PDB file of N, CA, C and O in Angstrom:
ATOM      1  N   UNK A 197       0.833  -1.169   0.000  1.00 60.00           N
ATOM      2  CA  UNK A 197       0.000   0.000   0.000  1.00 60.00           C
ATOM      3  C   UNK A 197       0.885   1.242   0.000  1.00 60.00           C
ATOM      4  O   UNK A 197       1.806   1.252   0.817  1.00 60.00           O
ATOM      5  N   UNK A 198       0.684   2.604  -1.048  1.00 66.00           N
ATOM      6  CA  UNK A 198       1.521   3.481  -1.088  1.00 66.00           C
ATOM      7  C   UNK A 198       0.760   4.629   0.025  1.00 66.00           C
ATOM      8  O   UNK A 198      -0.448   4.858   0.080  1.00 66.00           O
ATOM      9  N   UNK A 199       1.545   5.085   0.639  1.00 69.00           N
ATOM     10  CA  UNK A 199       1.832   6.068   1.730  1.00 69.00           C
ATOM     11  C   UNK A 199       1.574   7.741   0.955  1.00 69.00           C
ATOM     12  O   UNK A 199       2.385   8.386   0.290  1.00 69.00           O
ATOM     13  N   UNK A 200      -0.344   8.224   1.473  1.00 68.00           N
ATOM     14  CA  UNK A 200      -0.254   9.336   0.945  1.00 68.00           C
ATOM     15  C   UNK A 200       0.461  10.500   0.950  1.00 68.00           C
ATOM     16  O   UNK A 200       0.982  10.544   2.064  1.00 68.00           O
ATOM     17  N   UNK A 201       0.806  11.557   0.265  1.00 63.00           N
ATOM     18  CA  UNK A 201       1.672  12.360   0.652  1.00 63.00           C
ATOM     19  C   UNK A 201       0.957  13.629   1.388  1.00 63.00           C
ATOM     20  O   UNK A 201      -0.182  14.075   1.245  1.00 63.00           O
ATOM     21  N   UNK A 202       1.958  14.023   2.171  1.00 64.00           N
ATOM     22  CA  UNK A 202       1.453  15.044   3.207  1.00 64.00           C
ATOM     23  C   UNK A 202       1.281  16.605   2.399  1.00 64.00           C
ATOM     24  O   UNK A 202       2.353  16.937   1.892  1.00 64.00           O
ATOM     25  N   UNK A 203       0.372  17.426   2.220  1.00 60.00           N
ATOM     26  CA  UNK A 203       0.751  18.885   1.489  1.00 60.00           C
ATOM     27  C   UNK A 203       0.282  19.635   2.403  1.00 60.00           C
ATOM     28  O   UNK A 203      -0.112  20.709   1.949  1.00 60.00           O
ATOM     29  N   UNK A 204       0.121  19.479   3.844  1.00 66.00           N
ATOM     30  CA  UNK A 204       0.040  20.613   4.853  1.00 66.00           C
ATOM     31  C   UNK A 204       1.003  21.530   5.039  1.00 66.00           C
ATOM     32  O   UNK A 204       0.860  22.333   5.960  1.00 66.00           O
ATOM     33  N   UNK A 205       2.064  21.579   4.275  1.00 63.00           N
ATOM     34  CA  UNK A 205       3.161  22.327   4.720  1.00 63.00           C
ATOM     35  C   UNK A 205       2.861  23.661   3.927  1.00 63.00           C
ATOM     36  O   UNK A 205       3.103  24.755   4.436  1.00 63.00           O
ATOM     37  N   UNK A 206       2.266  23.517   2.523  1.00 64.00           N
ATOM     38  CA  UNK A 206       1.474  24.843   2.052  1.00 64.00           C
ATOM     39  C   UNK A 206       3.164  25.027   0.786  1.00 64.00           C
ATOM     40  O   UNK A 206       4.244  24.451   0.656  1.00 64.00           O
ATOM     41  N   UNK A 207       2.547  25.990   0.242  1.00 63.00           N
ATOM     42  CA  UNK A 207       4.099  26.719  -0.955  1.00 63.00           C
ATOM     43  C   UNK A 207       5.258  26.763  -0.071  1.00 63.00           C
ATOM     44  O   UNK A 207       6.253  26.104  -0.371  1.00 63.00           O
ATOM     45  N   UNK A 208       5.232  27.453   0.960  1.00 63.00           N
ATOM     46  CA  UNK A 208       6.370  27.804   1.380  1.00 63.00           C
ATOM     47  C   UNK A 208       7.328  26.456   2.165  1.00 63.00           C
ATOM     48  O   UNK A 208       8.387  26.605   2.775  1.00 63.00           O
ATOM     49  N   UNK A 209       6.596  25.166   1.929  1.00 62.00           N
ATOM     50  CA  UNK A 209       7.329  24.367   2.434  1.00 62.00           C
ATOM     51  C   UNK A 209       7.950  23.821   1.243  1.00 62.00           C
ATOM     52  O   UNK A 209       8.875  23.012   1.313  1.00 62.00           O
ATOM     53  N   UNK A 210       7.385  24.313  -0.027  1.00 60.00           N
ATOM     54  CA  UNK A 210       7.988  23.562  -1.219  1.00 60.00           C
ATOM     55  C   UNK A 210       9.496  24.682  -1.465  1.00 60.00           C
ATOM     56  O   UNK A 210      10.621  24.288  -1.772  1.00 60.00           O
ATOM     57  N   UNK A 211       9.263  25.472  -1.330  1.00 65.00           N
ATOM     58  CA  UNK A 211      10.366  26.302  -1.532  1.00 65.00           C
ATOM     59  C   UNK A 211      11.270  26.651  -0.936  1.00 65.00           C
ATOM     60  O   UNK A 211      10.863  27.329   0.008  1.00 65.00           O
ATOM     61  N   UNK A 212      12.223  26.582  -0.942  1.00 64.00           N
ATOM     62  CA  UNK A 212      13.360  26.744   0.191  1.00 64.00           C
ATOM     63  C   UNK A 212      14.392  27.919   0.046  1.00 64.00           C
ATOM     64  O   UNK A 212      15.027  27.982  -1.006  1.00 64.00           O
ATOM     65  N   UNK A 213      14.595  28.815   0.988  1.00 62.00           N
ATOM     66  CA  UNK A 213      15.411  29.891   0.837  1.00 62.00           C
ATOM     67  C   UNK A 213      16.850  29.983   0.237  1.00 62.00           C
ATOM     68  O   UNK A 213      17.501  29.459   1.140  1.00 62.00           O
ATOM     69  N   UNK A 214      17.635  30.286  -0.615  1.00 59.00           N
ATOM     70  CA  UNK A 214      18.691  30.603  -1.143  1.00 59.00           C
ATOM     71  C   UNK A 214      19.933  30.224   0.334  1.00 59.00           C
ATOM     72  O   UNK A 214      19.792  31.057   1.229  1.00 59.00           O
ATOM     73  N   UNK A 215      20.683  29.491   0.543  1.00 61.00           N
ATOM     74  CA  UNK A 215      21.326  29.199   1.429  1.00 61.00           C
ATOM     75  C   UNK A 215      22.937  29.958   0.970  1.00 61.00           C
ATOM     76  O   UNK A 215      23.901  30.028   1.732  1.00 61.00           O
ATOM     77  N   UNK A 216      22.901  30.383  -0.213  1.00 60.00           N
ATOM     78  CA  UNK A 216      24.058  31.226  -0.350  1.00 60.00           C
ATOM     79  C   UNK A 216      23.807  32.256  -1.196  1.00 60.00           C
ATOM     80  O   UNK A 216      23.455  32.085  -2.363  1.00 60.00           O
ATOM     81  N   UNK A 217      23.967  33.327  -0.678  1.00 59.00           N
ATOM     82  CA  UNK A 217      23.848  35.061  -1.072  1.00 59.00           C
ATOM     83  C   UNK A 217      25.361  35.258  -1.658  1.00 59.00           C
ATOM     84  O   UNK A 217      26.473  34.988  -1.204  1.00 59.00           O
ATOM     85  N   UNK A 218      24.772  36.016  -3.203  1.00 61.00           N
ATOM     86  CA  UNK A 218      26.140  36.409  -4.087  1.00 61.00           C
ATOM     87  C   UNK A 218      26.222  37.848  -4.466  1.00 61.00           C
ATOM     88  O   UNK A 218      25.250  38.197  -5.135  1.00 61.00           O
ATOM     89  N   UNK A 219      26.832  38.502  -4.305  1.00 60.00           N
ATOM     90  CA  UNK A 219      27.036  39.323  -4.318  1.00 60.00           C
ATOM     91  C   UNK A 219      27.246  39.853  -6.110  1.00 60.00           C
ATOM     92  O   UNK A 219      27.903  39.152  -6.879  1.00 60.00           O
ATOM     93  N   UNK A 220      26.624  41.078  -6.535  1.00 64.00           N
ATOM     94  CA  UNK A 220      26.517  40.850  -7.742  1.00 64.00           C
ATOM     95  C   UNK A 220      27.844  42.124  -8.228  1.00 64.00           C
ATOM     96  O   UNK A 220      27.694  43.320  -7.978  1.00 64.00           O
ATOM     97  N   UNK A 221      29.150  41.533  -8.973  1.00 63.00           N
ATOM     98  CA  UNK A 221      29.945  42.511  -8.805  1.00 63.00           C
ATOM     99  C   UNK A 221      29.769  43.787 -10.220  1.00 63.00           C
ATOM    100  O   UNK A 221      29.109  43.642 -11.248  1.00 63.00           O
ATOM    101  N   UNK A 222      30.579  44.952  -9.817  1.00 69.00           N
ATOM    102  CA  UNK A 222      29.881  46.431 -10.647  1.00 69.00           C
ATOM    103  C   UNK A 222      31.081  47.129 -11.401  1.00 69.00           C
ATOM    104  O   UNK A 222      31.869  47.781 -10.716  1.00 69.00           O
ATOM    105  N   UNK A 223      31.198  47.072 -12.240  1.00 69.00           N
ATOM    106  CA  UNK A 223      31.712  48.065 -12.722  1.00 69.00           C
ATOM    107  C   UNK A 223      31.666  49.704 -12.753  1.00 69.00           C
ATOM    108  O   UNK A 223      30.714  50.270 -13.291  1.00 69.00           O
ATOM    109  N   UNK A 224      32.783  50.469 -12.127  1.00 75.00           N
ATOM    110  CA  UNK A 224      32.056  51.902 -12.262  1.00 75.00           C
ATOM    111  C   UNK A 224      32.138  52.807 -13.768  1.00 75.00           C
ATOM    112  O   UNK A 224      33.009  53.113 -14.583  1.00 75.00           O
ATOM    113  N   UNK A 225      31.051  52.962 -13.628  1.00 75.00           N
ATOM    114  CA  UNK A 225      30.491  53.504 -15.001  1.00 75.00           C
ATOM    115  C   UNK A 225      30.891  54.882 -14.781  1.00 75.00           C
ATOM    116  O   UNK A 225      30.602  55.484 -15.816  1.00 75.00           O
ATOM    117  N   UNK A 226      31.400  55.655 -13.967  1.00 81.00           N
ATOM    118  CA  UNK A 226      31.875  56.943 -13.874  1.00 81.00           C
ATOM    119  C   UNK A 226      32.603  57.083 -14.767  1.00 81.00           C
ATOM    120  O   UNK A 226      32.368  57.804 -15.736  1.00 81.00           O
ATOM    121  N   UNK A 227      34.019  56.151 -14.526  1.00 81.00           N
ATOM    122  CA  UNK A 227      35.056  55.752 -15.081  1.00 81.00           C
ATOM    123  C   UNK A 227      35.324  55.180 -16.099  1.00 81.00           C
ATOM    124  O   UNK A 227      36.483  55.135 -16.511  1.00 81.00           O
ATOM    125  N   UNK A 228      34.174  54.538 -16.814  1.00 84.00           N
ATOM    126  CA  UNK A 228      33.812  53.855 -18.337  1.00 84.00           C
ATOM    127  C   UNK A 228      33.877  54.200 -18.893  1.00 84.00           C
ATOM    128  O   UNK A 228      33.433  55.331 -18.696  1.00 84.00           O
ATOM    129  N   UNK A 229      34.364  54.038 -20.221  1.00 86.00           N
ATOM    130  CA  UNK A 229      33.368  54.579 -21.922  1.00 86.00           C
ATOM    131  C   UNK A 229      33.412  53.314 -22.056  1.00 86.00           C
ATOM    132  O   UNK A 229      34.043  52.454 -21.440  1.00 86.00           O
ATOM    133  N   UNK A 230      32.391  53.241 -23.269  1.00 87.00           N
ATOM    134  CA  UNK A 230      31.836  52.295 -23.877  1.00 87.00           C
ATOM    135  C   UNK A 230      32.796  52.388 -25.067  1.00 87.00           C
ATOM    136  O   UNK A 230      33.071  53.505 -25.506  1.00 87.00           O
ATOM    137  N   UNK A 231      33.368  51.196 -25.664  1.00 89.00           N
ATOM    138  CA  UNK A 231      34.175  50.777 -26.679  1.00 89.00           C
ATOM    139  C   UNK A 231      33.591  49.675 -27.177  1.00 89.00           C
ATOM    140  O   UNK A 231      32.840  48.995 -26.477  1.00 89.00           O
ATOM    141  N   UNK A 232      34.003  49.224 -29.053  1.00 93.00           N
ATOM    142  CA  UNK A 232      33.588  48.545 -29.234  1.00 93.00           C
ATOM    143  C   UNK A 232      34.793  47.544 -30.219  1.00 93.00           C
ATOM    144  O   UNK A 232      35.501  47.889 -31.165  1.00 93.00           O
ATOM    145  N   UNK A 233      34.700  46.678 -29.769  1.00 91.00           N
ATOM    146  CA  UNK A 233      36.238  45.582 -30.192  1.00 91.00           C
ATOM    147  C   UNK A 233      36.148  44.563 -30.765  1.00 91.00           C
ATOM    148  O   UNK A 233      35.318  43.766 -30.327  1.00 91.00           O
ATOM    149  N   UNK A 234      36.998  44.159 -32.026  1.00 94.00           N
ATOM    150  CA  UNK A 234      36.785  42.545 -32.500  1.00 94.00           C
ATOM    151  C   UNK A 234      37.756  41.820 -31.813  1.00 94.00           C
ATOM    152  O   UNK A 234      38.911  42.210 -31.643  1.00 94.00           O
ATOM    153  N   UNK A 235      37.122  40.379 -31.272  1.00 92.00           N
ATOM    154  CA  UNK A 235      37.840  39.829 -30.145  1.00 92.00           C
ATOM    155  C   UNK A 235      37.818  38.356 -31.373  1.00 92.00           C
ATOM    156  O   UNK A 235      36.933  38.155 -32.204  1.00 92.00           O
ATOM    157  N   UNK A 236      39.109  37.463 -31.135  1.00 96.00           N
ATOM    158  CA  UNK A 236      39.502  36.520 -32.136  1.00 96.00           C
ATOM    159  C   UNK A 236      38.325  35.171 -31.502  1.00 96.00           C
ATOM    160  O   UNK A 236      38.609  34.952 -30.325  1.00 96.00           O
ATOM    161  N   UNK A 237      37.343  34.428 -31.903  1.00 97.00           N
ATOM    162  CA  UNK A 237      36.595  33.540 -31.372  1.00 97.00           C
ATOM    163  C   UNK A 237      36.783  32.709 -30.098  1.00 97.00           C
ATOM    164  O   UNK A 237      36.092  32.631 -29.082  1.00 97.00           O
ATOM    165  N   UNK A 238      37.885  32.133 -30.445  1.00 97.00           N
ATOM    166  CA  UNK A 238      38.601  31.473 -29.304  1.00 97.00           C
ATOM    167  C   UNK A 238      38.768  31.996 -28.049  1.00 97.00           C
ATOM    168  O   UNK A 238      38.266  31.618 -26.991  1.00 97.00           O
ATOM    169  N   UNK A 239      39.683  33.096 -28.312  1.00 96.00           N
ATOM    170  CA  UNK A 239      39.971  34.174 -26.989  1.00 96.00           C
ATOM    171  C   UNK A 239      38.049  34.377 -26.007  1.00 96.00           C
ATOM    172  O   UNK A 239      37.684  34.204 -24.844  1.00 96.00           O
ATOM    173  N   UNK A 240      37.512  34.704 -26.980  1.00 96.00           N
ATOM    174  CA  UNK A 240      36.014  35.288 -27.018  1.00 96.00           C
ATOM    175  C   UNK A 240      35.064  34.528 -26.239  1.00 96.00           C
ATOM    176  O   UNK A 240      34.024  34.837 -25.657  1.00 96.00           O
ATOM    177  N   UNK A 241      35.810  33.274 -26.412  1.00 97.00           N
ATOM    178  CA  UNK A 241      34.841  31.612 -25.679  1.00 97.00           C
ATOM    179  C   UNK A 241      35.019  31.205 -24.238  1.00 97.00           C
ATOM    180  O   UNK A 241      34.376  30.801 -23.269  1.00 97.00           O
ATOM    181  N   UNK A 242      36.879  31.701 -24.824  1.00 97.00           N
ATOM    182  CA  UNK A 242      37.372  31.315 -23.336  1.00 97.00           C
ATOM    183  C   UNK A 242      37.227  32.522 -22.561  1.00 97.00           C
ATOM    184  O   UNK A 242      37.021  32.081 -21.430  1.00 97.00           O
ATOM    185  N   UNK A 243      37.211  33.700 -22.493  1.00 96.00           N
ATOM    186  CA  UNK A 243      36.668  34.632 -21.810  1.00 96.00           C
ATOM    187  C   UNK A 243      34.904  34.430 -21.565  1.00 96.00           C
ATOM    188  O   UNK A 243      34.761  34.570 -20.350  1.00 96.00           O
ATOM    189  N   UNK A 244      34.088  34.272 -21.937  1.00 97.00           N
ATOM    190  CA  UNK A 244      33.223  33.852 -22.107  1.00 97.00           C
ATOM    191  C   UNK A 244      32.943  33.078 -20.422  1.00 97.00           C
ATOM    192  O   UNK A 244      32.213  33.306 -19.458  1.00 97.00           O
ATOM    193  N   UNK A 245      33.934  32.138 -20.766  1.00 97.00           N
ATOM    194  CA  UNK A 245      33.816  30.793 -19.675  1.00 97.00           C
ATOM    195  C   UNK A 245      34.398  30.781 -18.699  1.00 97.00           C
ATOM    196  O   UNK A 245      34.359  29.852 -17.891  1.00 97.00           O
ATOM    197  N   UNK A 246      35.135  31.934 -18.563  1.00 97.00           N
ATOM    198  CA  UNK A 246      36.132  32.622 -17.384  1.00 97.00           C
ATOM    199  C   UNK A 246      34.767  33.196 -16.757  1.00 97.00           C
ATOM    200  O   UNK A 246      34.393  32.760 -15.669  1.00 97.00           O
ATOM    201  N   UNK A 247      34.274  33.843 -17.210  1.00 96.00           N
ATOM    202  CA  UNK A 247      33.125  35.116 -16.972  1.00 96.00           C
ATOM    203  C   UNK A 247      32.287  34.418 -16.124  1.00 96.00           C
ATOM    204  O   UNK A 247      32.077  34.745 -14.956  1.00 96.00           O
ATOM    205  N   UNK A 248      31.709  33.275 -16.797  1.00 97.00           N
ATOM    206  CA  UNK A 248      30.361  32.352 -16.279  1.00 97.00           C
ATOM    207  C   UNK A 248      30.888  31.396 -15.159  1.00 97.00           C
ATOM    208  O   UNK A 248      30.336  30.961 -14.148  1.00 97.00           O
ATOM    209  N   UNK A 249      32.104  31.222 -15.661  1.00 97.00           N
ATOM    210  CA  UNK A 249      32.635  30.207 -14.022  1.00 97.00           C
ATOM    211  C   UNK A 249      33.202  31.189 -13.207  1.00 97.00           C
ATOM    212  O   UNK A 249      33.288  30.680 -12.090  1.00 97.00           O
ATOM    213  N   UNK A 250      33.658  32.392 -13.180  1.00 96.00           N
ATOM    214  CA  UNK A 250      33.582  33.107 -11.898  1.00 96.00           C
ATOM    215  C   UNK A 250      32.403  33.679 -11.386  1.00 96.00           C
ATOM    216  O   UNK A 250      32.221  33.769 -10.172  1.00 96.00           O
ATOM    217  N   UNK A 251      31.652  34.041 -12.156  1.00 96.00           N
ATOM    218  CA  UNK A 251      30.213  34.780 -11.743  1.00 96.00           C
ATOM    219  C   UNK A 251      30.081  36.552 -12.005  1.00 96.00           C
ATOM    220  O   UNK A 251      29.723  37.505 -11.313  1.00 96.00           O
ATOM    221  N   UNK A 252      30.517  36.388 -13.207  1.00 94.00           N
ATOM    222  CA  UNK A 252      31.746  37.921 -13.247  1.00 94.00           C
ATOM    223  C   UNK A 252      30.808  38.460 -14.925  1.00 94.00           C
ATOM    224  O   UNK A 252      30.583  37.727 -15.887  1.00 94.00           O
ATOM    225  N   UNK A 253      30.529  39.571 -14.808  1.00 94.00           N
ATOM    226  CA  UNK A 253      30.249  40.476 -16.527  1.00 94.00           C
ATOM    227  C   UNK A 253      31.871  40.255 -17.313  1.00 94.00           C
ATOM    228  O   UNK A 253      32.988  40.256 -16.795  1.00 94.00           O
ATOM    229  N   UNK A 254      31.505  40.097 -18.579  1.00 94.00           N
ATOM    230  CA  UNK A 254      32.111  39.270 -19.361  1.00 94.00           C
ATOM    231  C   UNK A 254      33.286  40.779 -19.255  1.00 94.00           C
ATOM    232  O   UNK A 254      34.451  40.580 -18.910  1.00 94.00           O
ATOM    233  N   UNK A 255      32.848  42.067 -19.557  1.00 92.00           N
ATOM    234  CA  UNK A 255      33.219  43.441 -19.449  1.00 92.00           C
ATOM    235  C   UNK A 255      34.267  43.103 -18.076  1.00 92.00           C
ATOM    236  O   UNK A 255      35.468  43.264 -18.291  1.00 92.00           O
ATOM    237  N   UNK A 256      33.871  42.666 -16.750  1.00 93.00           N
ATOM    238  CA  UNK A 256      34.668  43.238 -15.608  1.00 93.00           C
ATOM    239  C   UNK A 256      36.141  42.162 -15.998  1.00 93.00           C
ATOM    240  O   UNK A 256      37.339  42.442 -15.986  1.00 93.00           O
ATOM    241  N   UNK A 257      35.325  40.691 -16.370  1.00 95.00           N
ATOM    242  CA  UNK A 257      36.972  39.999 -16.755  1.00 95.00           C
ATOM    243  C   UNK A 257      38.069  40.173 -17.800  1.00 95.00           C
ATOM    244  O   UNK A 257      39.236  39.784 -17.783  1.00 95.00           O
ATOM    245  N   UNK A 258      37.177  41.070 -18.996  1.00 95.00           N
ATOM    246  CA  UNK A 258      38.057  41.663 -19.701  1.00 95.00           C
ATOM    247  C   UNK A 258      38.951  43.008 -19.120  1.00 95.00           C
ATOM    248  O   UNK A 258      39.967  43.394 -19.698  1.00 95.00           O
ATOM    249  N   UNK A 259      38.503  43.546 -18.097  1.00 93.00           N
ATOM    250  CA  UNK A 259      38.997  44.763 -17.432  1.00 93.00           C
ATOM    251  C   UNK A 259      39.748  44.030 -16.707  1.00 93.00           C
ATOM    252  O   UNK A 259      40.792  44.024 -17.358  1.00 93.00           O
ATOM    253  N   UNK A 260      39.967  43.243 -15.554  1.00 95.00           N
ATOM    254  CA  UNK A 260      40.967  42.756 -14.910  1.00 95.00           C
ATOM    255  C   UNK A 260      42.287  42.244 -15.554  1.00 95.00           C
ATOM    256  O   UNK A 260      43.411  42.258 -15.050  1.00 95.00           O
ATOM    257  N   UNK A 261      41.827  41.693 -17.036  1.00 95.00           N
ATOM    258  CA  UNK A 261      42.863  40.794 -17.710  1.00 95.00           C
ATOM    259  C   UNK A 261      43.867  41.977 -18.207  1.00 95.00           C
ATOM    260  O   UNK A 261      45.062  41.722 -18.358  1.00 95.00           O
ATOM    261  N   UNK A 262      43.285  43.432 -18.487  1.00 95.00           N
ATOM    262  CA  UNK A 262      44.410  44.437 -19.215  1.00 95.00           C
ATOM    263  C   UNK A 262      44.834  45.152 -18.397  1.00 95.00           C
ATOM    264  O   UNK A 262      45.883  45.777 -18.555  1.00 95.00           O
ATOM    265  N   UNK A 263      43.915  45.232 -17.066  1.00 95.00           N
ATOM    266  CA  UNK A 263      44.898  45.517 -15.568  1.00 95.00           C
ATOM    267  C   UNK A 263      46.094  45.140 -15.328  1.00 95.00           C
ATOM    268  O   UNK A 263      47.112  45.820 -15.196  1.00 95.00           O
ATOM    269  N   UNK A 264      45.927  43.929 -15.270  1.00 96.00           N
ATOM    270  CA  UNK A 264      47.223  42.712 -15.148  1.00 96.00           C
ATOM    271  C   UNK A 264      47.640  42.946 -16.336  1.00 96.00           C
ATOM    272  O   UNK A 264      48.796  43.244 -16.034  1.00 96.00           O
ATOM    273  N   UNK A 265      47.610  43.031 -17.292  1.00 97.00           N
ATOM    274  CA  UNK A 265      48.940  43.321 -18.444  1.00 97.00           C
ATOM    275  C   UNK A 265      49.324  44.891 -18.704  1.00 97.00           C
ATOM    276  O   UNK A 265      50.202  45.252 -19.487  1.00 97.00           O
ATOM    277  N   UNK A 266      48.662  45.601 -18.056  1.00 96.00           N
ATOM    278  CA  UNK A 266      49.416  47.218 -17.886  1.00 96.00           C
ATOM    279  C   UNK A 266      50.292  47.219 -16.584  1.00 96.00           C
ATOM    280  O   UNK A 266      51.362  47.825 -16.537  1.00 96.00           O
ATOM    281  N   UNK A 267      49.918  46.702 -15.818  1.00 95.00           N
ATOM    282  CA  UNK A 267      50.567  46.728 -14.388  1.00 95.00           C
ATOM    283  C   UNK A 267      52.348  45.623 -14.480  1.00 95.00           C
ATOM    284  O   UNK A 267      53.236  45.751 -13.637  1.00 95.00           O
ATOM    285  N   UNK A 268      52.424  44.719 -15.604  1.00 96.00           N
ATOM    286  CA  UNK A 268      53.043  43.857 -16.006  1.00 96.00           C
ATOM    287  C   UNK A 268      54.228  44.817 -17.265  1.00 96.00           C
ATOM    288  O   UNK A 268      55.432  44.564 -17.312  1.00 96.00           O
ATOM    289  N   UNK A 269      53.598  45.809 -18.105  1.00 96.00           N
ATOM    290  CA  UNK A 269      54.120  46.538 -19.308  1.00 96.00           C
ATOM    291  C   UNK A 269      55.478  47.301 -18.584  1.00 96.00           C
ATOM    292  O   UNK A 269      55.394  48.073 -17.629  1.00 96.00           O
ATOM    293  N   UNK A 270      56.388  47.010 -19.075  1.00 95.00           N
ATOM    294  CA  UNK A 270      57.959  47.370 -18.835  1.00 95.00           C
ATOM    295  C   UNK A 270      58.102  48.871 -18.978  1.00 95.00           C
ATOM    296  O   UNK A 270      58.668  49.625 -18.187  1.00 95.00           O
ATOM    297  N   UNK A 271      57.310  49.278 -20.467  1.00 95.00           N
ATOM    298  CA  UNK A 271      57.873  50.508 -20.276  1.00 95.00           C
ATOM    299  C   UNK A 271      56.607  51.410 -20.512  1.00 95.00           C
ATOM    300  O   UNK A 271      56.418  52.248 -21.393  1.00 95.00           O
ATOM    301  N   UNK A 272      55.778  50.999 -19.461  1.00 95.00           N
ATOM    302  CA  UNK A 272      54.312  51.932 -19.429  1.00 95.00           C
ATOM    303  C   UNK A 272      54.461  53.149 -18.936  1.00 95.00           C
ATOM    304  O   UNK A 272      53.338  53.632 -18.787  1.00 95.00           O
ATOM    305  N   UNK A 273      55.339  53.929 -18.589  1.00 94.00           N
ATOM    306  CA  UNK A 273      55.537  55.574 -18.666  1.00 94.00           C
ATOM    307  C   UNK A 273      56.061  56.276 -19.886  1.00 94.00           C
ATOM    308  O   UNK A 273      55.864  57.447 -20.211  1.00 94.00           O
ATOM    309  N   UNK A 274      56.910  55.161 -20.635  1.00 96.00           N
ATOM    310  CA  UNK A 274      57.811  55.747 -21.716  1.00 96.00           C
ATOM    311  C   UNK A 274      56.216  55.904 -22.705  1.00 96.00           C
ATOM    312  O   UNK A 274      55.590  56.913 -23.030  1.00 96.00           O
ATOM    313  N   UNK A 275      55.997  54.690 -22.923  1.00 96.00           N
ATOM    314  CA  UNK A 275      54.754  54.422 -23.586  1.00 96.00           C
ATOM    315  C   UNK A 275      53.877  55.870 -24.070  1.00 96.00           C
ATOM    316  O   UNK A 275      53.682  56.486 -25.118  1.00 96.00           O
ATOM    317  N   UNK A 276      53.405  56.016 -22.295  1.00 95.00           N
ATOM    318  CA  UNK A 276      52.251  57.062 -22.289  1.00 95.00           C
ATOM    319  C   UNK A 276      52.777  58.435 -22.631  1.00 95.00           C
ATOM    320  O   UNK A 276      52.030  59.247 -23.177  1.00 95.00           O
ATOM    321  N   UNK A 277      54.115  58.751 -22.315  1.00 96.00           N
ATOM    322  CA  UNK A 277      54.524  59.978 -22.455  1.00 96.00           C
ATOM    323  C   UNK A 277      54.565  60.234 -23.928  1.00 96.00           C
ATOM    324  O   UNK A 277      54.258  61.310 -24.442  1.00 96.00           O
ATOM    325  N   UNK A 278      54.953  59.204 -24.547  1.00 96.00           N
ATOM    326  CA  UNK A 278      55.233  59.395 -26.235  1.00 96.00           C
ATOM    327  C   UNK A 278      53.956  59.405 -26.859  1.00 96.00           C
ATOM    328  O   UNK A 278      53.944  59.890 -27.990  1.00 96.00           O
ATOM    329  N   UNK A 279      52.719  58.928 -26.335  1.00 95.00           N
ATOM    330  CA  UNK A 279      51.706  58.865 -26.949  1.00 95.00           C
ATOM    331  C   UNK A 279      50.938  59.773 -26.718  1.00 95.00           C
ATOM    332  O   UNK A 279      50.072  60.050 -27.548  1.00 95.00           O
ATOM    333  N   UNK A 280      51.087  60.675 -25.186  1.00 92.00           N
ATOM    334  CA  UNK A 280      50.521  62.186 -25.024  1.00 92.00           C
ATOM    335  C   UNK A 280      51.672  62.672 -26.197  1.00 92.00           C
ATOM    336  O   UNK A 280      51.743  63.852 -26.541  1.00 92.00           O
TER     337      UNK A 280
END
């Protein structure tokens, strides 16, 4: 004999609260312009999948990645001075 099921618990017993809160991260748009870039497919996928497995706008992981390669650039004063 099968064992009826209980539904006294009402919706809120079917649903269960979010047990981990994420924080949704921001770019400041003060500091933005909007640009628009051809990115090679590959690069494009794997950024892509960087983005979605950190939890990150595809925009903030492309901003971190040229962080880290300006902060890395040898001769990023000579650079800027010649290009002002």
């Amino acid at each position: 004999m099968t064992k009826k099921k209980d539904f006294t618990g009402g919706i809120d017993g079917l649903l269960q609260p979010s047990k981990k809160k994420t924080v949704k991260p921001t770019i400041d748009k003060e500091k933005s312009v909007k640009a628009t870039y051809y990115y090679n497919q590959d690069q494009l996928q794997k950024i892509k999948a960087i983005a979605f497995y950190d939890r990150k706008p595809i925009g903030m992981v492309i901003s971190e990645a040229l962080d880290s390669y300006i902060e890395s650039y040898p001769d990023l004063k000579k650079a800027i001075r010649i290009f002002k």
